[in-house]
Amino acid sequence: THVIRSSPAFWRNTLSETKGDIAMYYWVVSLFGVLAVSAQNTGDVRLRGGETTNQGRVEIYYSGEWGTVCDDSWDLYNSNVVCRQLGYSSAFLYHTRAYYGQGVGRIWMDEVDCSGTESGLRYCSFPGWGVGDCSHSKDVGVYCTTSSTISGTVRLAGSTTSNEGRVEVYYSGQWGTVCDDGWDVDNARVVCRQLGYPGATTFRANAYYGQGTGNIWMDDVNCDGSETALSSCPFSGWDVSDCSHSEDVGVVCSTSGTVSDGDVRLVGGSSSYEGRVEVYHSGVWGTVCDDEFDNNEAEVVCRQLGYSTSQPKARGGAYYGQGSGTIWLDNVNCYGSESRLSHCNHNVWGSNDCGHGEDVGVECNDISKILNFASAFDSTLVHAL
């Protein structure tokens, strides 16, 4: 190892010469030599508040401090610029209204308008640094595509609001569009629920949100409305269509009752209080493996959904049918008193050694909901029960 020795004057000169908008370099002398640490550059971006490094609140560096970006007029083009600046291939969705929590300090950018080709967010059009009329309740966030993005993932593009836009689906390493042939509200509901919305308000045909590019991955989609993912619906086959991008379909999702990270639902049962356990994380619904899952965990699921915790039943081996997509949780270990399944001990999100043949299900006792309903409308019925 070579130790570098220099005079104090060398370091003073070095520091004085590294000013301005480029980068500041701070030189640290160690026992083994010199370590150069680059400070942040104006226009650098980072993501904060997300469960994984490829998602979070967008923050940008300017005038020596980090600040946030307002969601006014934000769209997927802006998101793509952020994600590419961070080294990802693209964005597959974005979140408004401080989805990843409110930031602090300055709101550096507002009304950002990117064409999508810029090399950094700072090169997009915006009114000026620190110019805007936003509060941190409007901090924008993005979710960037990684090499592990799952085929069949959907996103909405071409709109300035995150709950509507052109439907795009990820397949064979690329994003593509969906043709409007045969499209109906059942299809739209599946897309919206896959994205974490409670349902669909309507859908838009004839490239209402603009024409996409690349492949038209799906055509003649025919969902019955119960599917958990668009790719689970019958359709003509990947990249099999007679459409042009003038027929790209779009949807408008309902925002009332929007789900939050860690929410659970029951799917595939014969009633609302039983079914395959699915948990919402990072913008996607996924399943739970039955490893170590017993009635303690079932009790927590039932409590989170508002059902009675009396005599819940855990059912393994995909009792309510196999799910699709990500298996979010494995080796869940609850005491039984937790208010949410995500508060229990478990493997890191998405880390598992399971197949969907091990998707766990739960049967709850719905007596508490019956009593709550009765209490609101007929107290005598409560006493009778």
Coordinates of C-alpha atoms in Angstrom, one line a residue:
T1 CA 0.0 0.0 0.0
H2 CA 1.3 3.5 -0.9
V3 CA 0.6 6.3 1.5
I4 CA 0.3 9.7 -0.1
R5 CA 1.7 12.6 1.9
S6 CA 1.1 16.2 0.9
S7 CA 1.4 19.6 2.5
P8 CA -1.6 21.4 4.1
A9 CA -1.3 24.0 1.4
F10 CA -2.1 21.3 -1.2
W11 CA -5.4 20.4 0.4
R12 CA -6.4 24.1 0.8
N13 CA -5.7 24.7 -2.9
T14 CA -7.6 21.6 -3.9
L15 CA -10.6 22.5 -1.9
S16 CA -10.6 26.1 -3.1
E17 CA -10.5 24.9 -6.7
T18 CA -13.5 22.6 -6.5
K19 CA -16.4 25.0 -6.2
G20 CA -19.5 25.7 -8.4
D21 CA -22.2 23.7 -9.9
I22 CA -20.1 20.7 -10.8
A23 CA -19.0 18.7 -7.7
M24 CA -17.4 19.4 -4.4
Y25 CA -14.7 16.9 -3.4
Y26 CA -13.7 16.4 0.2
W27 CA -10.4 14.8 0.7
V28 CA -10.0 12.5 3.6
V29 CA -6.5 11.5 4.7
S30 CA -6.4 8.0 6.2
L31 CA -3.7 5.8 7.4
F32 CA -3.6 4.1 4.0
G33 CA -3.8 7.0 1.7
V34 CA -6.4 9.4 0.4
L35 CA -10.1 8.8 -0.1
A36 CA -12.0 11.1 -2.4
V37 CA -15.7 11.5 -1.6
S38 CA -17.9 13.2 -4.1
A39 CA -20.6 15.5 -2.7
Q40 CA -24.0 15.8 -4.4
N41 CA -24.4 17.7 -7.7
T42 CA -27.2 20.1 -8.4
G43 CA -30.0 18.1 -10.0
D44 CA -29.1 14.7 -8.5
V45 CA -32.2 12.8 -7.5
R46 CA -32.9 10.1 -4.9
L47 CA -35.9 8.1 -3.7
R48 CA -37.0 8.0 -0.1
G49 CA -39.7 6.4 2.0
G50 CA -40.2 3.3 -0.1
E51 CA -40.0 -0.4 1.0
T52 CA -37.3 -1.1 -1.7
T53 CA -34.6 1.1 -3.3
N54 CA -36.4 1.3 -6.6
Q55 CA -39.4 3.2 -5.2
G56 CA -40.1 6.2 -3.1
R57 CA -40.6 9.9 -2.7
V58 CA -38.7 11.9 -5.4
E59 CA -36.1 14.2 -3.9
I60 CA -33.8 16.5 -5.8
Y61 CA -30.6 18.3 -4.8
Y62 CA -30.2 22.0 -5.3
S63 CA -28.4 24.9 -3.6
G64 CA -26.8 22.6 -1.0
E65 CA -29.9 20.8 0.2
W66 CA -32.4 18.1 -0.7
G67 CA -36.0 19.0 -1.5
T68 CA -39.1 17.4 -2.8
V69 CA -41.1 17.6 -6.1
C70 CA -44.8 18.6 -6.3
D71 CA -47.2 16.2 -8.1
D72 CA -48.9 18.9 -10.1
S73 CA -49.0 17.8 -13.8
W74 CA -46.8 14.9 -13.0
D75 CA -47.0 12.0 -15.5
L76 CA -45.2 8.8 -16.6
Y77 CA -42.8 10.7 -18.8
N78 CA -41.5 12.6 -15.8
S79 CA -41.3 9.3 -13.9
N80 CA -39.3 7.7 -16.7
V81 CA -36.7 10.5 -16.6
V82 CA -36.3 10.1 -12.8
C83 CA -35.9 6.3 -13.1
R84 CA -33.4 6.4 -16.0
Q85 CA -31.4 9.1 -14.1
L86 CA -31.1 6.6 -11.2
G87 CA -30.0 3.8 -13.5
Y88 CA -33.3 2.0 -14.0
S89 CA -34.7 1.2 -17.4
S90 CA -38.0 3.0 -16.9
A91 CA -40.9 3.6 -14.4
F92 CA -44.0 1.5 -14.3
L93 CA -46.1 3.7 -12.1
Y94 CA -46.0 6.8 -9.9
H95 CA -47.8 8.0 -6.8
T96 CA -49.2 11.4 -5.9
R97 CA -50.4 12.9 -2.6
A98 CA -47.3 12.0 -0.6
Y99 CA -47.9 8.3 -1.0
Y100 CA -44.4 7.6 0.4
G101 CA -44.8 10.1 3.2
Q102 CA -44.3 13.8 3.4
G103 CA -40.8 15.2 2.9
V104 CA -39.3 18.1 4.8
G105 CA -37.6 21.3 3.8
R106 CA -37.9 22.9 0.4
I107 CA -40.2 21.9 -2.5
W108 CA -37.8 22.5 -5.3
M109 CA -39.9 21.7 -8.4
D110 CA -43.5 22.1 -9.4
E111 CA -45.4 21.7 -12.7
V112 CA -42.6 19.6 -14.1
D113 CA -43.1 18.8 -17.8
C114 CA -40.6 16.3 -19.4
S115 CA -40.7 15.0 -22.9
G116 CA -39.3 11.7 -21.6
T117 CA -36.0 11.9 -23.4
E118 CA -34.1 14.2 -20.9
S119 CA -31.1 12.7 -19.2
G120 CA -32.0 14.3 -15.8
L121 CA -35.1 15.8 -14.2
R122 CA -33.4 19.2 -13.9
Y123 CA -33.5 19.5 -17.7
C124 CA -37.3 19.2 -17.9
S125 CA -39.4 22.3 -18.2
F126 CA -40.6 23.8 -14.8
P127 CA -41.2 27.3 -13.5
G128 CA -38.0 27.6 -11.5
W129 CA -36.2 26.3 -8.4
G130 CA -38.5 26.7 -5.4
V131 CA -41.3 28.3 -7.4
G132 CA -44.7 26.7 -6.8
D133 CA -47.9 26.6 -4.8
C134 CA -47.6 23.2 -3.2
S135 CA -47.3 21.7 0.3
H136 CA -45.6 18.5 1.2
S137 CA -49.0 16.7 1.1
K138 CA -48.4 16.7 -2.7
D139 CA -44.9 15.2 -2.7
V140 CA -44.7 12.9 -5.7
G141 CA -43.2 9.4 -5.7
V142 CA -42.2 6.9 -8.4
Y143 CA -41.8 3.2 -8.7
C144 CA -39.0 2.2 -11.1
T145 CA -38.8 -1.0 -13.2
T146 CA -36.1 -3.5 -12.2
S147 CA -34.8 -6.6 -13.9
S148 CA -37.1 -8.5 -11.6
T149 CA -40.3 -6.8 -12.8
I150 CA -42.8 -9.6 -13.3
S151 CA -44.5 -10.4 -16.6
G152 CA -48.1 -9.3 -16.4
T153 CA -47.5 -6.3 -14.3
V154 CA -49.7 -3.4 -15.4
R155 CA -49.4 0.4 -15.3
L156 CA -51.3 3.5 -16.5
A157 CA -49.7 6.0 -18.8
G158 CA -50.5 9.2 -20.7
S159 CA -52.4 11.0 -17.9
T160 CA -51.6 13.7 -15.4
T161 CA -53.4 11.7 -12.6
S162 CA -52.1 8.4 -11.3
N163 CA -55.5 6.7 -11.2
E164 CA -56.2 6.9 -15.0
G165 CA -54.5 6.4 -18.2
R166 CA -53.5 4.1 -21.1
V167 CA -53.3 0.5 -20.0
E168 CA -49.8 -0.9 -20.5
V169 CA -48.6 -4.4 -19.6
Y170 CA -45.1 -5.8 -19.0
Y171 CA -44.1 -8.9 -21.0
S172 CA -40.9 -10.4 -22.3
G173 CA -38.8 -7.5 -20.9
Q174 CA -40.8 -4.7 -22.5
W175 CA -43.9 -2.6 -21.8
G176 CA -46.7 -2.7 -24.4
T177 CA -50.3 -1.7 -24.8
V178 CA -53.7 -3.4 -24.8
C179 CA -56.2 -3.3 -27.7
D180 CA -59.7 -2.1 -26.9
D181 CA -61.4 -4.9 -28.9
G182 CA -64.1 -6.5 -26.7
W183 CA -63.0 -4.4 -23.7
D184 CA -65.5 -3.8 -21.0
V185 CA -65.8 -2.7 -17.4
D186 CA -65.0 -6.1 -16.0
N187 CA -61.6 -5.9 -17.7
A188 CA -61.2 -2.4 -16.3
R189 CA -62.0 -3.6 -12.8
V190 CA -59.3 -6.2 -13.0
V191 CA -56.7 -3.7 -14.1
C192 CA -57.6 -1.2 -11.3
R193 CA -57.7 -3.9 -8.6
Q194 CA -54.3 -5.2 -9.8
L195 CA -53.0 -1.6 -9.3
G196 CA -54.5 -1.4 -5.8
Y197 CA -57.6 0.6 -6.5
P198 CA -60.9 -0.6 -5.2
G199 CA -62.5 -0.6 -8.7
A200 CA -63.0 1.1 -12.0
T201 CA -65.1 4.1 -12.8
T202 CA -65.1 3.7 -16.6
F203 CA -62.8 2.8 -19.5
R204 CA -61.7 4.7 -22.6
A205 CA -61.3 3.3 -26.1
N206 CA -59.6 4.7 -29.3
A207 CA -56.3 5.8 -27.7
Y208 CA -58.1 8.4 -25.5
Y209 CA -54.9 8.8 -23.5
G210 CA -52.7 9.0 -26.6
Q211 CA -51.2 6.2 -28.7
G212 CA -48.5 4.0 -27.1
T213 CA -45.5 2.6 -28.8
G214 CA -43.9 -0.8 -29.3
N215 CA -45.9 -4.1 -29.0
I216 CA -49.6 -4.4 -28.6
W217 CA -49.3 -7.3 -26.1
M218 CA -53.0 -8.2 -25.6
D219 CA -56.2 -8.2 -27.6
D220 CA -59.7 -9.6 -27.2
V221 CA -59.3 -9.6 -23.4
N222 CA -62.4 -11.2 -21.7
C223 CA -62.3 -11.0 -17.9
D224 CA -65.2 -12.1 -15.8
G225 CA -64.1 -9.5 -13.2
S226 CA -62.9 -11.8 -10.4
E227 CA -59.3 -12.3 -11.7
T228 CA -56.5 -10.8 -9.7
A229 CA -54.4 -9.9 -12.7
L230 CA -55.1 -8.9 -16.3
S231 CA -52.8 -11.7 -17.6
S232 CA -55.1 -14.2 -15.9
C233 CA -58.0 -13.3 -18.1
P234 CA -58.6 -15.1 -21.4
F235 CA -57.1 -13.2 -24.4
S236 CA -55.9 -13.9 -27.9
G237 CA -52.3 -14.6 -26.9
W238 CA -49.2 -12.5 -26.3
D239 CA -48.5 -10.2 -29.2
V240 CA -51.4 -11.7 -31.2
S241 CA -53.7 -8.9 -32.4
D242 CA -55.2 -7.2 -35.5
C243 CA -55.0 -3.7 -33.9
S244 CA -53.0 -0.5 -34.3
H245 CA -52.1 1.9 -31.5
S246 CA -55.1 4.0 -32.4
E247 CA -57.1 1.3 -30.5
D248 CA -55.0 1.4 -27.3
V249 CA -57.4 1.1 -24.3
G250 CA -57.4 3.2 -21.1
V251 CA -59.1 3.0 -17.8
V252 CA -60.2 5.3 -15.0
C253 CA -59.9 3.8 -11.5
S254 CA -61.9 4.7 -8.5
T255 CA -59.9 6.3 -5.7
S256 CA -62.4 6.1 -2.9
G257 CA -61.2 3.5 -0.4
T258 CA -57.8 3.1 -2.0
V259 CA -55.8 0.4 -0.3
S260 CA -52.5 1.0 1.6
D261 CA -49.3 -1.0 1.9
G262 CA -49.9 -4.0 4.0
D263 CA -53.6 -4.2 3.5
V264 CA -55.1 -7.7 3.1
R265 CA -58.0 -9.3 1.3
L266 CA -59.6 -12.7 0.9
V267 CA -60.0 -14.0 -2.7
G268 CA -61.6 -17.2 -4.2
G269 CA -63.9 -18.1 -1.3
S270 CA -67.6 -18.8 -1.5
S271 CA -68.2 -15.8 0.9
S272 CA -66.5 -12.5 1.8
Y273 CA -65.1 -13.9 5.1
E274 CA -63.1 -16.7 3.6
G275 CA -60.6 -17.1 0.8
R276 CA -56.9 -17.0 -0.3
V277 CA -55.0 -14.4 1.7
E278 CA -53.5 -11.7 -0.4
V279 CA -51.5 -8.7 0.8
Y280 CA -50.8 -5.4 -0.9
H281 CA -47.2 -4.3 -1.1
S282 CA -45.2 -1.9 -3.4
G283 CA -48.3 -1.3 -5.5
V284 CA -49.0 -5.0 -6.2
W285 CA -51.3 -7.6 -4.7
G286 CA -49.5 -10.9 -3.9
T287 CA -50.1 -14.1 -1.9
V288 CA -48.8 -15.5 1.4
C289 CA -47.0 -18.9 1.7
D290 CA -48.5 -21.4 4.2
D291 CA -45.1 -22.2 5.8
E292 CA -45.5 -21.8 9.6
F293 CA -49.0 -20.2 9.0
D294 CA -51.5 -21.3 11.6
N295 CA -54.5 -20.1 13.5
N296 CA -52.5 -17.3 15.2
E297 CA -51.8 -15.7 11.8
A298 CA -55.4 -16.4 10.7
E299 CA -56.6 -14.5 13.8
V300 CA -54.6 -11.5 12.8
V301 CA -55.9 -11.6 9.2
C302 CA -59.5 -11.8 10.5
R303 CA -59.0 -8.9 12.9
Q304 CA -57.4 -6.7 10.2
L305 CA -60.5 -7.3 8.0
G306 CA -62.9 -6.5 10.8
Y307 CA -64.2 -10.0 11.4
S308 CA -64.5 -11.8 14.7
T309 CA -61.3 -13.5 15.9
S310 CA -63.2 -16.4 17.4
Q311 CA -62.1 -19.7 16.0
P312 CA -60.5 -18.6 12.7
K313 CA -59.1 -21.4 10.5
A314 CA -55.9 -21.3 8.4
R315 CA -56.1 -23.4 5.3
G316 CA -52.9 -24.3 3.4
G317 CA -52.1 -26.0 0.1
A318 CA -53.9 -23.4 -2.0
Y319 CA -57.2 -24.5 -0.6
Y320 CA -58.9 -21.6 -2.3
G321 CA -57.0 -21.9 -5.5
Q322 CA -53.6 -20.8 -6.6
G323 CA -52.9 -17.1 -6.9
S324 CA -50.6 -15.4 -9.4
G325 CA -47.7 -13.0 -9.4
T326 CA -45.5 -12.3 -6.3
I327 CA -45.6 -14.4 -3.1
W328 CA -45.0 -11.5 -0.8
L329 CA -44.8 -13.1 2.6
D330 CA -43.3 -16.4 3.9
N331 CA -42.6 -17.8 7.4
V332 CA -45.1 -15.4 9.0
N333 CA -45.0 -15.7 12.8
C334 CA -47.7 -13.8 14.7
Y335 CA -48.4 -13.7 18.5
G336 CA -52.1 -13.4 17.5
S337 CA -52.6 -9.9 19.1
E338 CA -51.2 -7.9 16.1
S339 CA -53.6 -5.5 14.3
R340 CA -52.1 -6.1 10.9
L341 CA -50.4 -9.1 9.3
S342 CA -47.5 -7.0 8.1
H343 CA -46.7 -6.3 11.8
C344 CA -45.9 -9.9 12.4
N345 CA -42.4 -11.4 12.0
H346 CA -41.8 -12.6 8.5
N347 CA -39.1 -13.0 5.8
V348 CA -38.1 -9.9 3.8
W349 CA -40.9 -8.9 1.4
G350 CA -40.8 -11.2 -1.6
S351 CA -38.2 -13.6 -0.1
N352 CA -39.6 -17.2 -0.1
D353 CA -39.0 -20.7 -1.2
C354 CA -42.7 -21.4 -2.1
G355 CA -44.8 -22.0 -5.1
H356 CA -48.4 -20.9 -5.5
G357 CA -49.4 -24.4 -4.6
E358 CA -48.6 -23.3 -1.0
D359 CA -50.8 -20.2 -1.0
V360 CA -52.5 -19.9 2.3
G361 CA -56.2 -19.2 2.9
V362 CA -58.2 -18.2 6.0
E363 CA -61.8 -18.7 7.1
C364 CA -63.0 -16.1 9.5
N365 CA -66.1 -16.0 11.7
D366 CA -68.3 -13.2 10.4
I367 CA -70.4 -12.8 13.5
S368 CA -68.9 -9.4 14.4
K369 CA -69.9 -7.9 11.1
I370 CA -73.4 -9.3 11.5
L371 CA -73.6 -7.7 15.0
N372 CA -72.2 -4.4 13.8
F373 CA -74.8 -4.3 11.0
A374 CA -77.6 -5.2 13.4
S375 CA -76.4 -2.7 16.0
A376 CA -76.7 0.1 13.5
F377 CA -80.2 -0.8 12.3
D378 CA -82.0 -2.9 14.9
S379 CA -80.7 -3.1 18.4
T380 CA -83.4 -5.6 19.3
L381 CA -81.8 -8.0 16.8
V382 CA -78.5 -7.7 18.6
H383 CA -80.1 -8.8 21.9
A384 CA -81.8 -11.6 20.1
L385 CA -78.5 -12.9 18.8

